[in-house]
PDB file of C-alpha atoms in Angstrom:
ATOM      1  CA  MET A 223       0.198   0.309   0.463  1.00  0.00           C
ATOM      2  CA  SER A 224       1.216   3.622  -1.348  1.00  0.00           C
ATOM      3  CA  VAL A 225       1.887   5.987   2.425  1.00  0.00           C
ATOM      4  CA  ILE A 226      -1.262   8.376  -0.204  1.00  0.00           C
ATOM      5  CA  GLU A 227      -3.918   4.889   0.315  1.00  0.00           C
ATOM      6  CA  ALA A 228      -2.806   4.413   3.804  1.00  0.00           C
ATOM      7  CA  LEU A 229      -2.915   8.380   5.076  1.00  0.00           C
ATOM      8  CA  ASN A 230      -6.600   8.540   3.779  1.00  0.00           C
ATOM      9  CA  LYS A 231      -7.504   5.419   5.351  1.00  0.00           C
ATOM     10  CA  THR A 232      -6.279   7.170   8.269  1.00  0.00           C
ATOM     11  CA  ALA A 233      -9.536   9.268  10.728  1.00  0.00           C
ATOM     12  CA  LEU A 234      -7.888  12.613  10.314  1.00  0.00           C
ATOM     13  CA  PHE A 235      -7.011  12.445   6.964  1.00  0.00           C
ATOM     14  CA  SER A 236     -10.248  10.532   4.802  1.00  0.00           C
ATOM     15  CA  GLY A 237     -11.655  13.736   3.678  1.00  0.00           C
ATOM     16  CA  VAL A 238      -8.608  15.417   3.029  1.00  0.00           C
ATOM     17  CA  ALA A 239      -8.163  15.523  -1.564  1.00  0.00           C
ATOM     18  CA  SER A 240      -5.102  13.786  -2.884  1.00  0.00           C
ATOM     19  CA  PRO A 241      -3.969  16.784  -3.784  1.00  0.00           C
ATOM     20  CA  ALA A 242      -3.308  17.363  -0.498  1.00  0.00           C
ATOM     21  CA  LEU A 243      -2.170  14.291   0.672  1.00  0.00           C
ATOM     22  CA  ARG A 244       0.997  14.138  -2.304  1.00  0.00           C
ATOM     23  CA  ILE A 245       1.650  17.218  -0.136  1.00  0.00           C
ATOM     24  CA  ILE A 246       1.555  15.695   3.315  1.00  0.00           C
ATOM     25  CA  ALA A 247       3.180  12.706   1.653  1.00  0.00           C
ATOM     26  CA  LYS A 248       6.024  14.838   0.472  1.00  0.00           C
ATOM     27  CA  GLY A 249       9.815  12.852   1.056  1.00  0.00           C
ATOM     28  CA  ALA A 250       8.225  10.330   3.282  1.00  0.00           C
ATOM     29  CA  HIS A 251       9.659   6.783   3.585  1.00  0.00           C
ATOM     30  CA  SER A 252       9.166   4.065   4.750  1.00  0.00           C
ATOM     31  CA  ILE A 253      11.030   2.367   8.402  1.00  0.00           C
ATOM     32  CA  SER A 254      10.803  -0.919  10.293  1.00  0.00           C
ATOM     33  CA  VAL A 255      11.409  -0.639  14.055  1.00  0.00           C
ATOM     34  CA  PRO A 256      12.309  -3.513  16.378  1.00  0.00           C
ATOM     35  CA  CYS A 257      10.321  -4.029  19.747  1.00  0.00           C
ATOM     36  CA  GLY A 258      11.272  -2.165  22.245  1.00  0.00           C
ATOM     37  CA  ALA A 259      12.701   0.225  20.160  1.00  0.00           C
ATOM     38  CA  HIS A 260      12.110   4.268  20.356  1.00  0.00           C
ATOM     39  CA  LEU A 261      10.803   5.632  17.753  1.00  0.00           C
ATOM     40  CA  PHE A 262      11.516   9.208  20.244  1.00  0.00           C
ATOM     41  CA  GLU A 263      11.469   9.785  23.495  1.00  0.00           C
ATOM     42  CA  SER A 264      10.058  12.820  25.915  1.00  0.00           C
ATOM     43  CA  GLY A 265      12.023  16.134  25.106  1.00  0.00           C
ATOM     44  CA  ASP A 266      13.468  15.130  21.451  1.00  0.00           C
ATOM     45  CA  GLU A 267      13.178  17.803  19.035  1.00  0.00           C
ATOM     46  CA  ALA A 268       9.780  17.075  16.943  1.00  0.00           C
ATOM     47  CA  ARG A 269      11.107  17.001  13.346  1.00  0.00           C
ATOM     48  CA  SER A 270       9.007  14.026  11.043  1.00  0.00           C
ATOM     49  CA  PHE A 271       5.446  12.476  12.351  1.00  0.00           C
ATOM     50  CA  PHE A 272       4.189   8.881  12.122  1.00  0.00           C
ATOM     51  CA  LEU A 273       1.689   6.739  10.016  1.00  0.00           C
ATOM     52  CA  LEU A 274       2.291   3.436  11.811  1.00  0.00           C
ATOM     53  CA  THR A 275       1.211   0.018   8.912  1.00  0.00           C
ATOM     54  CA  SER A 276       1.618  -2.702  11.292  1.00  0.00           C
ATOM     55  CA  GLY A 277       2.346  -3.410  14.983  1.00  0.00           C
ATOM     56  CA  ILE A 278       1.625  -1.690  18.239  1.00  0.00           C
ATOM     57  CA  VAL A 279       3.177   1.304  19.558  1.00  0.00           C
ATOM     58  CA  ARG A 280       2.758   2.562  23.127  1.00  0.00           C
ATOM     59  CA  LEU A 281       3.374   6.539  24.340  1.00  0.00           C
ATOM     60  CA  TYR A 282       4.375   6.638  27.230  1.00  0.00           C
ATOM     61  CA  ARG A 283       5.664   8.884  29.959  1.00  0.00           C
ATOM     62  CA  ALA A 284       7.834   8.426  33.192  1.00  0.00           C
ATOM     63  CA  GLY A 285       6.739   9.584  36.331  1.00  0.00           C
ATOM     64  CA  LEU A 286       7.743  10.658  39.236  1.00  0.00           C
ATOM     65  CA  ASP A 287       7.471   7.261  40.890  1.00  0.00           C
ATOM     66  CA  GLY A 288       9.605   5.758  38.119  1.00  0.00           C
ATOM     67  CA  GLU A 289       6.747   3.371  36.600  1.00  0.00           C
ATOM     68  CA  ASP A 290       5.705   4.737  32.986  1.00  0.00           C
ATOM     69  CA  LYS A 291       2.004   6.286  33.053  1.00  0.00           C
ATOM     70  CA  VAL A 292       0.874   5.252  29.429  1.00  0.00           C
ATOM     71  CA  TYR A 293      -1.029   7.314  27.686  1.00  0.00           C
ATOM     72  CA  GLN A 294      -1.695   5.716  24.557  1.00  0.00           C
ATOM     73  CA  VAL A 295      -1.977   2.341  22.716  1.00  0.00           C
ATOM     74  CA  LEU A 296      -1.576   2.516  18.719  1.00  0.00           C
ATOM     75  CA  GLY A 297      -2.349  -0.339  16.127  1.00  0.00           C
ATOM     76  CA  GLU A 298      -2.274  -0.351  12.437  1.00  0.00           C
ATOM     77  CA  GLY A 299      -3.625   2.411  10.685  1.00  0.00           C
ATOM     78  CA  ASP A 300      -3.212   4.656  14.043  1.00  0.00           C
ATOM     79  CA  LEU A 301      -1.184   7.969  13.077  1.00  0.00           C
ATOM     80  CA  ILE A 302       1.835   8.808  15.728  1.00  0.00           C
ATOM     81  CA  ALA A 303       2.593  12.706  16.899  1.00  0.00           C
ATOM     82  CA  GLU A 304       0.683  14.247  14.430  1.00  0.00           C
ATOM     83  CA  THR A 305      -0.148  16.952  16.500  1.00  0.00           C
ATOM     84  CA  ALA A 306       3.546  17.988  17.793  1.00  0.00           C
ATOM     85  CA  MET A 307       4.654  19.414  14.852  1.00  0.00           C
ATOM     86  CA  PHE A 308       2.240  22.146  15.101  1.00  0.00           C
ATOM     87  CA  SER A 309       4.253  22.786  19.510  1.00  0.00           C
ATOM     88  CA  LYS A 310       6.124  26.007  20.222  1.00  0.00           C
ATOM     89  CA  PRO A 311       8.941  24.167  21.175  1.00  0.00           C
ATOM     90  CA  CYS A 312       8.816  21.859  18.799  1.00  0.00           C
ATOM     91  CA  VAL A 313       9.548  18.480  20.727  1.00  0.00           C
ATOM     92  CA  TYR A 314       7.439  15.260  21.481  1.00  0.00           C
ATOM     93  CA  PRO A 315       5.563  15.435  24.853  1.00  0.00           C
ATOM     94  CA  LEU A 316       5.979  11.604  25.447  1.00  0.00           C
ATOM     95  CA  SER A 317       7.757   8.190  24.156  1.00  0.00           C
ATOM     96  CA  ALA A 318       6.722   6.082  21.755  1.00  0.00           C
ATOM     97  CA  GLN A 319       8.259   3.049  22.272  1.00  0.00           C
ATOM     98  CA  ALA A 320       7.668  -0.227  19.747  1.00  0.00           C
ATOM     99  CA  GLU A 321       5.439  -3.228  22.394  1.00  0.00           C
ATOM    100  CA  SER A 322       6.218  -5.373  19.173  1.00  0.00           C
ATOM    101  CA  ASP A 323       8.183  -5.272  15.494  1.00  0.00           C
ATOM    102  CA  CYS A 324       5.957  -2.533  13.916  1.00  0.00           C
ATOM    103  CA  ASP A 325       6.399  -1.022  10.613  1.00  0.00           C
ATOM    104  CA  LEU A 326       6.684   2.844   9.435  1.00  0.00           C
ATOM    105  CA  TYR A 327       6.154   5.297   7.671  1.00  0.00           C
ATOM    106  CA  ARG A 328       7.734   8.405   8.341  1.00  0.00           C
ATOM    107  CA  LEU A 329       6.849  11.681   7.825  1.00  0.00           C
ATOM    108  CA  HIS A 330       8.076  15.117   7.378  1.00  0.00           C
ATOM    109  CA  LYS A 331       6.893  17.958   9.766  1.00  0.00           C
ATOM    110  CA  GLU A 332       7.299  20.614   6.726  1.00  0.00           C
ATOM    111  CA  GLY A 333       4.325  18.767   4.274  1.00  0.00           C
ATOM    112  CA  LEU A 334       2.014  18.730   7.114  1.00  0.00           C
ATOM    113  CA  THR A 335       2.237  22.536   8.608  1.00  0.00           C
ATOM    114  CA  GLU A 336       3.141  24.691   4.832  1.00  0.00           C
ATOM    115  CA  LEU A 337      -0.716  22.620   3.648  1.00  0.00           C
ATOM    116  CA  ALA A 338      -1.923  24.302   6.856  1.00  0.00           C
ATOM    117  CA  ALA A 339      -0.106  27.598   6.652  1.00  0.00           C
ATOM    118  CA  ASN A 340      -1.589  28.102   2.999  1.00  0.00           C
ATOM    119  CA  ASP A 341      -4.169  26.606   2.068  1.00  0.00           C
ATOM    120  CA  SER A 342      -7.237  27.828   5.015  1.00  0.00           C
ATOM    121  CA  ARG A 343      -9.830  25.080   4.503  1.00  0.00           C
ATOM    122  CA  PHE A 344      -7.328  21.857   4.871  1.00  0.00           C
ATOM    123  CA  ALA A 345      -6.245  23.939   8.764  1.00  0.00           C
ATOM    124  CA  LEU A 346      -9.754  24.293   9.736  1.00  0.00           C
ATOM    125  CA  TYR A 347     -10.582  20.863   8.846  1.00  0.00           C
ATOM    126  CA  LEU A 348      -7.432  20.018  10.963  1.00  0.00           C
ATOM    127  CA  LEU A 349      -8.802  22.300  13.554  1.00  0.00           C
ATOM    128  CA  GLU A 350     -12.280  20.261  13.952  1.00  0.00           C
ATOM    129  CA  GLN A 351     -10.906  16.752  13.732  1.00  0.00           C
ATOM    130  CA  MET A 352      -8.339  18.045  16.697  1.00  0.00           C
ATOM    131  CA  SER A 353     -10.773  19.386  18.532  1.00  0.00           C
ATOM    132  CA  GLY A 354     -12.724  16.267  18.421  1.00  0.00           C
ATOM    133  CA  ARG A 355      -9.954  14.373  20.041  1.00  0.00           C
ATOM    134  CA  LEU A 356      -9.669  17.362  22.499  1.00  0.00           C
ATOM    135  CA  TYR A 357     -12.766  15.560  23.575  1.00  0.00           C
ATOM    136  CA  GLN A 358     -12.699  11.696  23.629  1.00  0.00           C
ATOM    137  CA  ALA A 359      -8.963  12.863  25.951  1.00  0.00           C
ATOM    138  CA  VAL A 360     -11.403  15.089  28.251  1.00  0.00           C
ATOM    139  CA  ASN A 361     -13.549  11.422  28.347  1.00  0.00           C
ATOM    140  CA  ARG A 362     -11.296   9.516  28.809  1.00  0.00           C
ATOM    141  CA  PHE A 363      -9.128  11.431  31.052  1.00  0.00           C
ATOM    142  CA  ASP A 364     -12.513  11.387  34.067  1.00  0.00           C
ATOM    143  CA  GLN A 365     -12.877   7.812  32.987  1.00  0.00           C
ATOM    144  CA  LEU A 366      -9.735   7.149  34.257  1.00  0.00           C
ATOM    145  CA  THR A 367     -10.007  10.154  36.925  1.00  0.00           C
ATOM    146  CA  VAL A 368     -13.942   8.952  38.375  1.00  0.00           C
ATOM    147  CA  ALA A 369     -14.673   5.541  38.015  1.00  0.00           C
ATOM    148  CA  ASN A 370     -13.153   2.875  39.682  1.00  0.00           C
ATOM    149  CA  ALA A 371     -11.051   0.167  38.789  1.00  0.00           C
ATOM    150  CA  GLY A 372     -13.706  -2.442  37.700  1.00  0.00           C
ATOM    151  CA  GLN A 373     -15.540  -0.141  35.771  1.00  0.00           C
ATOM    152  CA  ARG A 374     -12.228   1.141  34.059  1.00  0.00           C
ATOM    153  CA  LEU A 375     -11.523  -2.280  32.921  1.00  0.00           C
ATOM    154  CA  VAL A 376     -15.874  -3.029  31.775  1.00  0.00           C
ATOM    155  CA  MET A 377     -16.033   0.037  29.492  1.00  0.00           C
ATOM    156  CA  TYR A 378     -12.316  -1.075  28.109  1.00  0.00           C
ATOM    157  CA  LEU A 379     -13.767  -4.333  26.826  1.00  0.00           C
ATOM    158  CA  LEU A 380     -17.679  -3.414  25.764  1.00  0.00           C
ATOM    159  CA  ALA A 381     -14.951  -1.038  23.584  1.00  0.00           C
ATOM    160  CA  LEU A 382     -13.150  -3.908  22.220  1.00  0.00           C
ATOM    161  CA  ILE A 383     -16.579  -5.101  21.368  1.00  0.00           C
ATOM    162  CA  GLN A 384     -17.598  -2.153  19.472  1.00  0.00           C
ATOM    163  CA  GLU A 385     -14.556  -2.211  17.552  1.00  0.00           C
ATOM    164  CA  GLN A 386     -13.833  -5.779  16.802  1.00  0.00           C
ATOM    165  CA  LYS A 387     -17.127  -6.585  16.441  1.00  0.00           C
ATOM    166  CA  SER A 388     -16.530  -9.315  18.070  1.00  0.00           C
ATOM    167  CA  HIS A 389     -16.976 -10.818  21.645  1.00  0.00           C
ATOM    168  CA  TRP A 390     -14.297 -13.063  21.118  1.00  0.00           C
ATOM    169  CA  LEU A 391     -11.775 -10.679  21.901  1.00  0.00           C
ATOM    170  CA  THR A 392      -7.437  -9.955  20.750  1.00  0.00           C
ATOM    171  CA  LEU A 393      -6.168  -7.745  23.811  1.00  0.00           C
ATOM    172  CA  PRO A 394      -3.948  -5.217  21.502  1.00  0.00           C
ATOM    173  CA  VAL A 395      -0.768  -5.031  24.398  1.00  0.00           C
ATOM    174  CA  SER A 396       0.351  -7.375  26.869  1.00  0.00           C
ATOM    175  CA  VAL A 397      -1.587  -7.492  30.640  1.00  0.00           C
ATOM    176  CA  LYS A 398       1.046  -5.385  32.129  1.00  0.00           C
ATOM    177  CA  VAL A 399       0.561  -2.229  29.948  1.00  0.00           C
ATOM    178  CA  LEU A 400      -2.784  -2.186  29.143  1.00  0.00           C
ATOM    179  CA  ALA A 401      -2.944  -2.008  33.435  1.00  0.00           C
ATOM    180  CA  LYS A 402      -1.008   0.764  33.065  1.00  0.00           C
ATOM    181  CA  GLN A 403      -3.538   2.087  30.302  1.00  0.00           C
ATOM    182  CA  LEU A 404      -5.689   1.391  32.774  1.00  0.00           C
ATOM    183  CA  ASN A 405      -4.377   3.795  35.265  1.00  0.00           C
ATOM    184  CA  MET A 406      -4.478  -0.106  37.831  1.00  0.00           C
ATOM    185  CA  SER A 407      -1.302  -2.098  39.220  1.00  0.00           C
ATOM    186  CA  PRO A 408      -1.281  -5.513  37.431  1.00  0.00           C
ATOM    187  CA  GLU A 409      -1.841  -7.277  40.154  1.00  0.00           C
ATOM    188  CA  THR A 410      -5.035  -5.657  40.090  1.00  0.00           C
ATOM    189  CA  LEU A 411      -6.483  -5.861  36.635  1.00  0.00           C
ATOM    190  CA  SER A 412      -5.248  -9.961  36.908  1.00  0.00           C
ATOM    191  CA  ARG A 413      -8.011 -10.693  40.345  1.00  0.00           C
ATOM    192  CA  LEU A 414     -10.502  -8.848  38.237  1.00  0.00           C
ATOM    193  CA  LEU A 415     -10.149 -10.676  35.441  1.00  0.00           C
ATOM    194  CA  ALA A 416      -9.490 -13.962  37.358  1.00  0.00           C
ATOM    195  CA  ARG A 417     -13.086 -13.090  39.551  1.00  0.00           C
ATOM    196  CA  PHE A 418     -14.913 -12.185  35.890  1.00  0.00           C
ATOM    197  CA  ARG A 419     -13.882 -15.497  34.600  1.00  0.00           C
ATOM    198  CA  GLU A 420     -14.585 -17.331  38.331  1.00  0.00           C
ATOM    199  CA  SER A 421     -18.283 -16.336  37.909  1.00  0.00           C
ATOM    200  CA  ASP A 422     -18.497 -17.850  33.761  1.00  0.00           C
ATOM    201  CA  MET A 423     -18.703 -13.905  32.706  1.00  0.00           C
ATOM    202  CA  ILE A 424     -15.304 -13.870  30.880  1.00  0.00           C
ATOM    203  CA  SER A 425     -13.025 -16.829  29.655  1.00  0.00           C
ATOM    204  CA  GLY A 426      -9.414 -16.759  28.308  1.00  0.00           C
ATOM    205  CA  ARG A 427      -6.105 -16.093  29.494  1.00  0.00           C
ATOM    206  CA  GLY A 428      -3.495 -13.897  27.829  1.00  0.00           C
ATOM    207  CA  ARG A 429      -4.320 -11.974  25.223  1.00  0.00           C
ATOM    208  CA  LYS A 430      -7.234 -14.082  24.031  1.00  0.00           C
ATOM    209  CA  TRP A 431     -10.530 -13.570  25.955  1.00  0.00           C
ATOM    210  CA  VAL A 432     -14.596 -14.271  25.755  1.00  0.00           C
ATOM    211  CA  ILE A 433     -17.343 -11.736  26.173  1.00  0.00           C
ATOM    212  CA  SER A 434     -19.332 -14.259  27.759  1.00  0.00           C
ATOM    213  CA  ASP A 435     -21.965 -12.435  29.500  1.00  0.00           C
ATOM    214  CA  ALA A 436     -21.862  -8.544  28.891  1.00  0.00           C
ATOM    215  CA  ALA A 437     -24.569  -7.567  30.897  1.00  0.00           C
ATOM    216  CA  GLY A 438     -23.715  -9.866  33.572  1.00  0.00           C
ATOM    217  CA  LEU A 439     -19.889  -7.382  34.417  1.00  0.00           C
ATOM    218  CA  CYS A 440     -22.054  -4.126  34.061  1.00  0.00           C
ATOM    219  CA  ARG A 441     -24.403  -5.829  36.791  1.00  0.00           C
ATOM    220  CA  VAL A 442     -21.474  -6.122  39.298  1.00  0.00           C
ATOM    221  CA  THR A 443     -19.641  -3.111  38.465  1.00  0.00           C
ATOM    222  CA  ASN A 444     -22.920  -0.630  38.597  1.00  0.00           C
ATOM    223  CA  LEU A 445     -22.366  -0.287  35.373  1.00  0.00           C
ATOM    224  CA  PRO A 446     -25.815   0.887  33.017  1.00  0.00           C
ATOM    225  CA  LEU A 447     -26.386  -1.924  30.777  1.00  0.00           C
ATOM    226  CA  PRO A 448     -24.434  -2.286  27.364  1.00  0.00           C
ATOM    227  CA  ASP A 449     -28.108  -1.339  25.447  1.00  0.00           C
ATOM    228  CA  SER A 450     -28.139   1.831  27.132  1.00  0.00           C
ATOM    229  CA  MET A 451     -24.731   2.517  26.823  1.00  0.00           C
ATOM    230  CA  SER A 452     -23.143   3.472  23.070  1.00  0.00           C
ATOM    231  CA  SER A 453     -22.191   6.869  23.810  1.00  0.00           C
ATOM    232  CA  MET A 454     -20.247   5.318  26.510  1.00  0.00           C
ATOM    233  CA  ALA A 455     -18.673   2.159  25.144  1.00  0.00           C
ATOM    234  CA  GLY A 456     -17.197   3.597  21.973  1.00  0.00           C
ATOM    235  CA  GLY A 457     -13.555   2.407  21.265  1.00  0.00           C
ATOM    236  CA  GLN A 458     -13.542   6.350  21.637  1.00  0.00           C
ATOM    237  CA  PHE A 459     -13.425   6.363  25.199  1.00  0.00           C
ATOM    238  CA  PHE A 460      -9.479   5.506  25.317  1.00  0.00           C
ATOM    239  CA  ARG A 461      -8.545   6.145  22.030  1.00  0.00           C
ATOM    240  CA  CYS A 462      -8.054   9.719  22.674  1.00  0.00           C
ATOM    241  CA  CYS A 463      -5.676  12.909  20.617  1.00  0.00           C
ATOM    242  CA  ASN A 464      -2.989  11.628  19.617  1.00  0.00           C
ATOM    243  CA  PHE A 465      -0.094  13.482  22.127  1.00  0.00           C
ATOM    244  CA  GLY A 466       2.648  11.943  20.574  1.00  0.00           C
TER     245      GLY A 466
END
């Protein structure tokens, strides 16, 4: 797949005309990053943004307690650090580390900023898209700070059902990374999964799970039932702005 075709499939650039996409893609080249390697680290000068074509990348920042705080986990088709291209000073606010072997397109900052400066319609389109992401980020922050651990886990599982269009789920990351993303300890996450499994509401292990009783998960965590949660349980909940 060409970089133009890949950009056209992203949520941010799906409504952008081909001539504009060619400007954004000018000078782009494909790269491969092995599992565990960094695309960039927090504080590095932000010269490029990325389009992930395969693999998993986590965006994180080291906490004062020495534990990484995971802000987002990205997969195939996601953009990384495009919002950072407009920051001043232009640095990456988060670190990006490959959770698996990854293939990406590296795109130059200049194409994106030049187009935004010279095309007011494109600039307004970007503002509209980024405004939506800001609302998503606020919603996610609200859930991570207000809901309890059980509710956060169930809402995440419901979001995966909607995103993967199946009750047979594949977690995009390890349980350890997911725990950080959901703002809980790995031990708490493991206990919750074991509790739900013992109650026959879920089954599985590792990254493979089956949700057999979504309504039951909602009842035991005091959440609205799934058919009334469409605005809450959507995949947007845990897919906020790509502030890489």
